[in-house]
Coordinates of C-alpha atoms in Angstrom, one line a residue:
X1 CA -20.4 -70.8 -34.5
X2 CA -19.5 -70.0 -31.0
X3 CA -15.8 -70.5 -29.7
X4 CA -15.1 -71.3 -26.2
X5 CA -12.3 -72.1 -23.8
X6 CA -12.5 -74.4 -20.8
X7 CA -11.6 -72.8 -17.5
X8 CA -10.5 -75.1 -14.8
X9 CA -10.2 -73.5 -11.1
X10 CA -7.1 -74.8 -9.3
X11 CA -4.3 -74.0 -6.7
X12 CA -1.4 -74.5 -9.0
X13 CA -2.0 -73.5 -12.8
X14 CA 1.4 -74.2 -14.0
X15 CA 1.4 -77.7 -12.6
X16 CA -2.0 -78.4 -13.9
X17 CA -1.2 -76.9 -17.4
X18 CA 1.7 -79.3 -17.6
X19 CA -0.2 -82.3 -16.3
X20 CA -3.2 -81.8 -18.8
X21 CA -1.1 -80.8 -21.6
X22 CA 0.6 -84.3 -21.4
X23 CA -2.7 -86.1 -20.6
X24 CA -4.5 -84.6 -23.7
X25 CA -1.5 -84.4 -25.9
X26 CA -1.8 -80.7 -25.9
X27 CA 1.0 -78.1 -25.7
X28 CA 1.7 -75.5 -23.1
X29 CA 0.6 -72.4 -24.7
X30 CA 3.4 -70.1 -25.6
X31 CA 3.3 -66.5 -24.2
X32 CA 1.9 -63.7 -26.5
X33 CA 4.3 -62.3 -29.1
X34 CA 6.9 -59.8 -27.6
X35 CA 7.0 -61.5 -24.3
X36 CA 9.4 -64.1 -23.0
X37 CA 7.0 -65.6 -20.3
X38 CA 3.4 -65.5 -19.3
X39 CA 4.6 -64.0 -16.1
X40 CA 6.1 -61.0 -18.2
X41 CA 2.9 -60.7 -20.0
X42 CA 0.7 -60.8 -16.7
X43 CA 2.6 -58.0 -15.2
X44 CA 1.7 -55.6 -18.2
X45 CA -1.9 -56.2 -17.3
X46 CA -1.3 -55.3 -13.8
X47 CA -1.7 -58.7 -12.1
X48 CA -0.1 -58.3 -8.6
X49 CA 3.2 -60.3 -8.0
X50 CA 1.5 -62.2 -5.1
X51 CA -1.1 -63.5 -7.6
X52 CA 1.5 -64.7 -10.2
X53 CA 2.8 -67.7 -8.4
X54 CA 6.0 -69.4 -9.0
X55 CA 7.6 -70.3 -12.4
X56 CA 7.0 -68.7 -15.7
X57 CA 3.3 -68.2 -15.3
X58 CA 2.2 -70.8 -18.0
X59 CA -1.4 -71.5 -17.2
X60 CA -3.0 -72.5 -20.5
X61 CA -2.8 -75.3 -23.1
X62 CA -3.8 -75.5 -26.6
X63 CA -4.4 -78.2 -29.0
X64 CA -1.5 -78.4 -31.5
X65 CA -3.8 -79.5 -34.2
X66 CA -6.1 -76.6 -33.5
X67 CA -9.4 -78.7 -33.2
X68 CA -9.9 -78.7 -29.4
X69 CA -10.6 -75.8 -27.1
X70 CA -8.0 -73.7 -25.4
X71 CA -7.9 -74.8 -21.8
X72 CA -7.1 -72.1 -19.1
X73 CA -6.2 -72.9 -15.6
X74 CA -7.3 -70.2 -13.3
X75 CA -5.8 -69.8 -9.9
X76 CA -8.3 -69.6 -7.2
X77 CA -7.7 -69.3 -3.4
X78 CA -10.3 -72.1 -2.2
X79 CA -9.6 -75.7 -2.6
X80 CA -11.8 -78.3 -4.3
X81 CA -14.4 -79.6 -1.9
X82 CA -17.2 -81.3 -3.8
X83 CA -17.5 -83.7 -6.7
X84 CA -17.2 -82.0 -10.2
X85 CA -20.4 -81.2 -11.9
X86 CA -18.9 -82.2 -15.2
X87 CA -15.7 -84.1 -16.2
X88 CA -13.6 -85.0 -19.1
X89 CA -13.6 -88.2 -20.8
X90 CA -10.1 -89.0 -22.2
X91 CA -11.0 -91.3 -25.1
X92 CA -8.3 -93.8 -26.1
X93 CA -10.0 -97.2 -26.3
X94 CA -11.6 -96.8 -29.7
X95 CA -15.1 -97.1 -30.9
X96 CA -17.2 -100.1 -29.5
X97 CA -18.2 -101.0 -33.1
X98 CA -14.8 -101.1 -34.4
X99 CA -12.5 -102.3 -31.5
X100 CA -13.0 -105.5 -29.4
X101 CA -13.4 -105.1 -25.6
X102 CA -10.3 -106.6 -24.7
X103 CA -8.3 -104.3 -27.1
X104 CA -10.2 -101.1 -25.7
X105 CA -9.3 -102.5 -22.2
X106 CA -5.5 -102.8 -23.0
X107 CA -5.6 -99.4 -24.5
X108 CA -7.2 -97.9 -21.5
X109 CA -4.9 -99.5 -19.0
X110 CA -1.9 -98.4 -20.9
X111 CA -3.2 -94.8 -20.9
X112 CA -4.0 -95.0 -17.1
X113 CA -0.5 -96.2 -16.3
X114 CA 0.8 -93.3 -18.3
X115 CA -1.3 -90.8 -16.4
X116 CA -0.4 -92.3 -13.1
X117 CA 3.2 -91.6 -14.0
X118 CA 2.3 -88.1 -14.8
X119 CA 0.6 -87.6 -11.5
X120 CA -3.0 -88.7 -11.6
X121 CA -4.5 -91.4 -9.5
X122 CA -7.0 -94.3 -9.9
X123 CA -10.3 -93.7 -8.2
X124 CA -12.1 -96.8 -9.5
X125 CA -12.6 -99.2 -12.5
X126 CA -15.8 -99.0 -14.4
X127 CA -16.5 -102.6 -15.7
X128 CA -19.2 -105.2 -15.2
X129 CA -19.2 -108.7 -16.4
X130 CA -21.4 -109.0 -19.5
X131 CA -21.4 -105.4 -20.5
X132 CA -19.4 -104.1 -23.4
X133 CA -18.0 -101.1 -21.7
X134 CA -14.5 -100.5 -19.8
X135 CA -13.3 -97.2 -18.3
X136 CA -11.1 -96.1 -15.4
X137 CA -12.2 -93.2 -13.2
X138 CA -9.4 -91.1 -12.1
X139 CA -8.4 -87.8 -10.4
X140 CA -5.7 -85.3 -11.5
X141 CA -3.0 -83.9 -9.2
X142 CA -5.6 -81.6 -7.5
X143 CA -8.3 -84.0 -7.2
X144 CA -10.6 -83.4 -10.1
X145 CA -12.3 -86.1 -11.5
X146 CA -12.0 -87.6 -15.1
X147 CA -12.5 -90.9 -17.0
X148 CA -10.2 -92.7 -19.3
X149 CA -12.4 -94.5 -21.7

């Protein structure tokens, strides 16, 4: 068994952690024991003040049920310039064999609306007449693509 965390490069880790915690129903990871904030923890490791950004330094999220990977938002100086080489699918519609297309569509649309309110944007709707598939391509607050399926 191999464990892993997903690392996402970004400009504003705290903002991204809060957005994705809500999107994935994760929680912002609390700082290690003995520290009031992540900022305090990072200082003990010698991270310079100018790299700590604003806020409390929260930059990671965890699955409250313990099944999904930890996701760490790593601050980088450069902005996103190209299409993602991979993306997340936020699966809310249900399995094709168990849930009718119209129900899956309604679930996806409701989640899309929730994520738009949280700061995401719709890129395009992925649907064609006669095909039993419905998804919405979106971008997070920093322009990273993901799909709601």
